[in-house]
Tab-separated table of N, CA and C in Angstrom:
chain	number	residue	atom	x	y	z
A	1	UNK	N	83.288	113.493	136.077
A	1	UNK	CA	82.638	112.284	136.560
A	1	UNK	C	83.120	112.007	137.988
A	2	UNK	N	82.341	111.688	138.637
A	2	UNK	CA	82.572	111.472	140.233
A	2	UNK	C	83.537	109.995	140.073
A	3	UNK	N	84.689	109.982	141.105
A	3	UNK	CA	85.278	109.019	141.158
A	3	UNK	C	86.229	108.829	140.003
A	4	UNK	N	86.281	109.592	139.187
A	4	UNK	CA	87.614	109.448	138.265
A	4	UNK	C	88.720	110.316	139.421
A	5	UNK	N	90.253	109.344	138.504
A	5	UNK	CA	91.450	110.297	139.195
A	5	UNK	C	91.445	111.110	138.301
A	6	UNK	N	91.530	112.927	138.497
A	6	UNK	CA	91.812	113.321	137.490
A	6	UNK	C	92.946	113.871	137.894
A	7	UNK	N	93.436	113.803	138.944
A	7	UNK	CA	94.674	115.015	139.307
A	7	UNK	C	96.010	113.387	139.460
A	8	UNK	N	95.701	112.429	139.131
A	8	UNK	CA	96.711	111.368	139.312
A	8	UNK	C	96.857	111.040	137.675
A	9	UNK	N	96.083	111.306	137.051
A	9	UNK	CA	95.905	111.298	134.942
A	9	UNK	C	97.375	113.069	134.988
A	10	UNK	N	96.565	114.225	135.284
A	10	UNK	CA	97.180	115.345	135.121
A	10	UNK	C	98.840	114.830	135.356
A	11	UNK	N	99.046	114.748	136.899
A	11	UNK	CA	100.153	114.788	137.414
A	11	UNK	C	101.145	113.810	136.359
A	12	UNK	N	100.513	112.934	136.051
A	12	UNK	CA	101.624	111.767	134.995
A	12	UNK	C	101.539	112.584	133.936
A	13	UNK	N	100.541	113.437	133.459
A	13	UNK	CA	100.522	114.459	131.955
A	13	UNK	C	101.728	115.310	132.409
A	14	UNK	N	101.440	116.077	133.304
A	14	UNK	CA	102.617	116.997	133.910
A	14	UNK	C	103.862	116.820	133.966
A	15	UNK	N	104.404	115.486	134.513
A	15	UNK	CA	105.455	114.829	134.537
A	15	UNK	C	105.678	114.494	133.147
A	16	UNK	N	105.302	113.907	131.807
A	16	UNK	CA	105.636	113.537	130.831
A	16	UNK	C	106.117	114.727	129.987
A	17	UNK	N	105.417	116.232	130.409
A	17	UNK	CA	105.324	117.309	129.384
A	17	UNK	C	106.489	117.681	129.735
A	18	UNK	N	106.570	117.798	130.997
A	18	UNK	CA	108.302	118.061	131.535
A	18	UNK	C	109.635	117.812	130.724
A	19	UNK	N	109.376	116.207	131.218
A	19	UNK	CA	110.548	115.622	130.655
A	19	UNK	C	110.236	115.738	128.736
A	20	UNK	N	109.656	115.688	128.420
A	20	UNK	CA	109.514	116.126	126.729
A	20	UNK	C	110.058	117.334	126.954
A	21	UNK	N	109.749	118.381	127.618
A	21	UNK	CA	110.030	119.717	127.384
A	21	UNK	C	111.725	120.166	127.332
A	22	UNK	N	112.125	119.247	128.417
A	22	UNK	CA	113.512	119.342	128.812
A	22	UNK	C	114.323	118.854	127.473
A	23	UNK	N	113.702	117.856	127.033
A	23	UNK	CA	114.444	117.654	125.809
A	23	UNK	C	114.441	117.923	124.409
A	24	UNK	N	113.448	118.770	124.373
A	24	UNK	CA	112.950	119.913	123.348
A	24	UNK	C	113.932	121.540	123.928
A	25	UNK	N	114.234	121.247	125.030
A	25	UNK	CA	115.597	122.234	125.376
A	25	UNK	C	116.524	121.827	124.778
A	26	UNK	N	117.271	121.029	125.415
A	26	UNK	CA	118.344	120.294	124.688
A	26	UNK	C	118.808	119.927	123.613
A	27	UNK	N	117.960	120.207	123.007
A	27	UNK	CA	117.631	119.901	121.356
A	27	UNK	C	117.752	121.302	120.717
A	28	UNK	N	117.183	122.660	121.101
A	28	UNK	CA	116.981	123.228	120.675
A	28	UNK	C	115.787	123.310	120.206
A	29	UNK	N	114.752	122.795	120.456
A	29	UNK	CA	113.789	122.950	119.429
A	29	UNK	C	112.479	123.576	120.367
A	30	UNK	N	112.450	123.987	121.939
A	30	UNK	CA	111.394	124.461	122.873
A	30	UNK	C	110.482	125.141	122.454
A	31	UNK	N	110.632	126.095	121.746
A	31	UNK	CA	110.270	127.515	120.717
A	31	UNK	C	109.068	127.126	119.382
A	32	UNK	N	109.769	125.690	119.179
A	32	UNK	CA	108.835	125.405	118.206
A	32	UNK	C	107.919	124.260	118.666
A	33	UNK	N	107.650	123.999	120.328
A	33	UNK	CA	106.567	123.999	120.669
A	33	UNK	C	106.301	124.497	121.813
A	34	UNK	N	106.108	125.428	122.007
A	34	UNK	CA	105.544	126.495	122.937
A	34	UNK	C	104.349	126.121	123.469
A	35	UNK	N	103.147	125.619	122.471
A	35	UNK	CA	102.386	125.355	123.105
A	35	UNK	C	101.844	123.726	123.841
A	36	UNK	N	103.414	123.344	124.339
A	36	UNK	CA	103.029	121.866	124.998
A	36	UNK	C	102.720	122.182	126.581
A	37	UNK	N	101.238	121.436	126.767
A	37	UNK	CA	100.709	121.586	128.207
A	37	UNK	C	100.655	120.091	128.537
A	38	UNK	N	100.402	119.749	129.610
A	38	UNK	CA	100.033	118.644	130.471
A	38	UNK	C	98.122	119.018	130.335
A	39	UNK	N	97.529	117.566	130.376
A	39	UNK	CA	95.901	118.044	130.208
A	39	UNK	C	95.573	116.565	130.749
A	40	UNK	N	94.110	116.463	131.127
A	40	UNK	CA	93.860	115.215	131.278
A	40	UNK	C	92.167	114.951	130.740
A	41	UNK	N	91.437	113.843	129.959
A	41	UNK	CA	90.659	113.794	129.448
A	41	UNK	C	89.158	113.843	130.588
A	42	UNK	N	87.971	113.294	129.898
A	42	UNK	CA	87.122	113.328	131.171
A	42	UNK	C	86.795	112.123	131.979
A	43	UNK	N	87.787	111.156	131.424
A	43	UNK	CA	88.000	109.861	131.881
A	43	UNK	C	88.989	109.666	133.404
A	44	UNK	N	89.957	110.891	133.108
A	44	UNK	CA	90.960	110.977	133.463
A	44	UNK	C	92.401	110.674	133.732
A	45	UNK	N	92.316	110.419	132.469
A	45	UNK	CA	93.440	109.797	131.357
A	45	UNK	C	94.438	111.163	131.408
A	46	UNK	N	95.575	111.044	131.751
A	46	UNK	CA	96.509	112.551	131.340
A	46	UNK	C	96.834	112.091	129.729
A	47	UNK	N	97.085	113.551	128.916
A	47	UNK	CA	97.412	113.661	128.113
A	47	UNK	C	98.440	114.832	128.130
A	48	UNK	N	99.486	115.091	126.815
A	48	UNK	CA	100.008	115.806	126.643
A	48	UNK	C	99.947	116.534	125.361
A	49	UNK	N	99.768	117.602	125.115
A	49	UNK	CA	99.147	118.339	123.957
A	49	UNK	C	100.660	119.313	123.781
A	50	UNK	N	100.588	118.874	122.497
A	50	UNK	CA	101.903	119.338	121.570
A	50	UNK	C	101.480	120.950	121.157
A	51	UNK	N	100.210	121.338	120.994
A	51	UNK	CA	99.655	122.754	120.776
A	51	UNK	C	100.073	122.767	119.013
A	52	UNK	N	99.959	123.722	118.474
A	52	UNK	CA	99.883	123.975	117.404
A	52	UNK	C	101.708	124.066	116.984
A	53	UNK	N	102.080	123.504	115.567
A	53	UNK	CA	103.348	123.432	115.512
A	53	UNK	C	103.330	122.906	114.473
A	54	UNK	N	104.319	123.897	113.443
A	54	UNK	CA	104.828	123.954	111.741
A	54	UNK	C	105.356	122.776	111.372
A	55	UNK	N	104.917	122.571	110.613
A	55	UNK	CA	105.290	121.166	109.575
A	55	UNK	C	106.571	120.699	109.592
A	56	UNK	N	106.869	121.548	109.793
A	56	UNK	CA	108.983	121.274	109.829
A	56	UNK	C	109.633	120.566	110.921
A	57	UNK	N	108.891	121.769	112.229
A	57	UNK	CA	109.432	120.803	113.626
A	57	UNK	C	108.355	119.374	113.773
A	58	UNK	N	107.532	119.710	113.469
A	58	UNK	CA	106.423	118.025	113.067
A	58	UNK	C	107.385	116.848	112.606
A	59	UNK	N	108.255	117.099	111.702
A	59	UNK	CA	109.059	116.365	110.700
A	59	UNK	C	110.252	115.884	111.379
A	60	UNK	N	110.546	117.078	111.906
A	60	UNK	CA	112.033	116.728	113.394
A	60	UNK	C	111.376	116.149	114.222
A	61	UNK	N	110.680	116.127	114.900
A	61	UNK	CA	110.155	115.247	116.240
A	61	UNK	C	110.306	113.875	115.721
A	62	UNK	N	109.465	113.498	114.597
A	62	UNK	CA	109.145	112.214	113.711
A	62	UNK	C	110.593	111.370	113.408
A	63	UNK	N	111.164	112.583	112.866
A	63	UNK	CA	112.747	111.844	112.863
A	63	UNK	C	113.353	111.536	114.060
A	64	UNK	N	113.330	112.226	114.696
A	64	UNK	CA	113.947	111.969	116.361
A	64	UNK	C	113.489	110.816	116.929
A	65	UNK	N	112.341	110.700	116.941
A	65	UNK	CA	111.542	109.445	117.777
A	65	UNK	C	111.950	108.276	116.817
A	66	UNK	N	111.919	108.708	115.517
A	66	UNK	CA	112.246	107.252	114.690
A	66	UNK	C	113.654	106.901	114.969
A	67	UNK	N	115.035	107.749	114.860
A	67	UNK	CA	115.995	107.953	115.354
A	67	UNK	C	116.699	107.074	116.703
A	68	UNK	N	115.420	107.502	117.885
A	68	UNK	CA	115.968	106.820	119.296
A	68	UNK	C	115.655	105.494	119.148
A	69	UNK	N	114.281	105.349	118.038
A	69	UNK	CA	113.738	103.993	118.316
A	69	UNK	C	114.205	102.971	117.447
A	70	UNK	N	114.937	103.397	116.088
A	70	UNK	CA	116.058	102.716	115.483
A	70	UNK	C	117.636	102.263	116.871
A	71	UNK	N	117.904	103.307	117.202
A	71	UNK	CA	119.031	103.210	118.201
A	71	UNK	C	118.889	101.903	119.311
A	72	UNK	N	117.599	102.140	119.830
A	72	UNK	CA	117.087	101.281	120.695
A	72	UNK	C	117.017	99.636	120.205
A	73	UNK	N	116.863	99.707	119.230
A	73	UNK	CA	116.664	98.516	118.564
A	73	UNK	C	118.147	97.935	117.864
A	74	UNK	N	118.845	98.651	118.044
A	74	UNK	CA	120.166	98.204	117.627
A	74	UNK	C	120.759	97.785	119.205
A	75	UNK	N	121.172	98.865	120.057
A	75	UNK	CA	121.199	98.406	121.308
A	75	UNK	C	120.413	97.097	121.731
A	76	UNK	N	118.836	96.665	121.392
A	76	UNK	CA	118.607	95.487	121.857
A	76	UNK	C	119.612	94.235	120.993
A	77	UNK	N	119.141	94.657	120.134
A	77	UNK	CA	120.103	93.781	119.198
A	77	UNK	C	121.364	93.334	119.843
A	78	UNK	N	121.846	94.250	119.944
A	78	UNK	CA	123.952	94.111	119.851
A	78	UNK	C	123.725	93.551	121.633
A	79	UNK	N	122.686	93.700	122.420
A	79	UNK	CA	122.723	92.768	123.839
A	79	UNK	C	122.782	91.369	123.872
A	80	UNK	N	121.243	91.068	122.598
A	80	UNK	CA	121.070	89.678	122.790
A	80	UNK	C	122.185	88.916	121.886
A	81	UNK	N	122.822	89.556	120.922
A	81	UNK	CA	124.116	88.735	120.476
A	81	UNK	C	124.967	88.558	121.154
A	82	UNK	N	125.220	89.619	121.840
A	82	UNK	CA	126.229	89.402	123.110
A	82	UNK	C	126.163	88.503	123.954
A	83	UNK	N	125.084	88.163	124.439
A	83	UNK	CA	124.513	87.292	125.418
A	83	UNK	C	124.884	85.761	124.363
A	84	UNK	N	124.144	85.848	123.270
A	84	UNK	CA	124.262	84.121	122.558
A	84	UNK	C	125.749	84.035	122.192
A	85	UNK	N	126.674	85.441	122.193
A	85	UNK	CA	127.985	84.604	121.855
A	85	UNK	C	128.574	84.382	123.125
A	86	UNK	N	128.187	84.801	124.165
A	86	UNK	CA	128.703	83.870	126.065
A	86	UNK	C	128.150	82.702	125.619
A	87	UNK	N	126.672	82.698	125.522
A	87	UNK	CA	126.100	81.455	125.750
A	87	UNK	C	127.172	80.137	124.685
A	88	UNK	N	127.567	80.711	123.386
A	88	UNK	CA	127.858	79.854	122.507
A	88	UNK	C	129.053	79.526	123.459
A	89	UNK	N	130.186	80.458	123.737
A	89	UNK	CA	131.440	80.164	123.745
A	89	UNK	C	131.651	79.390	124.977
A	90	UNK	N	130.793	79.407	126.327
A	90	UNK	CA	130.528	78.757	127.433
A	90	UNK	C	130.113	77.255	127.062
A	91	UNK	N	129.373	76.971	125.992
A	91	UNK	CA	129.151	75.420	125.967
A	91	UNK	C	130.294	74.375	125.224
């Protein structure tokens, strides 16, 4: 379509597949998705395509993301208590 970004959709696909990729290094787990590309729709929306990948590492990703996003949520947590026990002990 004339006038879509499509190479400013890609480039953020590109950039996201990266940093996923890097930590699918780190992890160990790169191998079991081999086929992650950067793509962008005909809107020009980037996307990132995980490619085809066994039920197992499906199951690890799922845990992982649930994992950081439990973590994350404890970290918010243990901030804003922190914060209301200044606030308490200050008044």
């Amino acid at each position: 379509m004339p006038g879509v970004p499509y190479v400013r959709g890609w480039n953020r696909a590109r950039r996201s597949a990266g940093t996923l990729a890097d930590q699918l290094v780190l992890l160990g787990l790169d191998s079991d998705f081999s086929g992650l590309v950067a793509d962008v729709n005909v809107f020009g929306d980037g996307l990132v395509q995980l490619g085809t990948v066994r039920p197992e590492a499906a199951e690890v990703l799922a845990r992982l993301i649930a994992a950081g996003l439990e973590s994350e949520s404890h970290g918010i947590t243990a901030d804003q208590s922190r914060s209301a026990g200044r606030g308490a002990s200050a008044a």
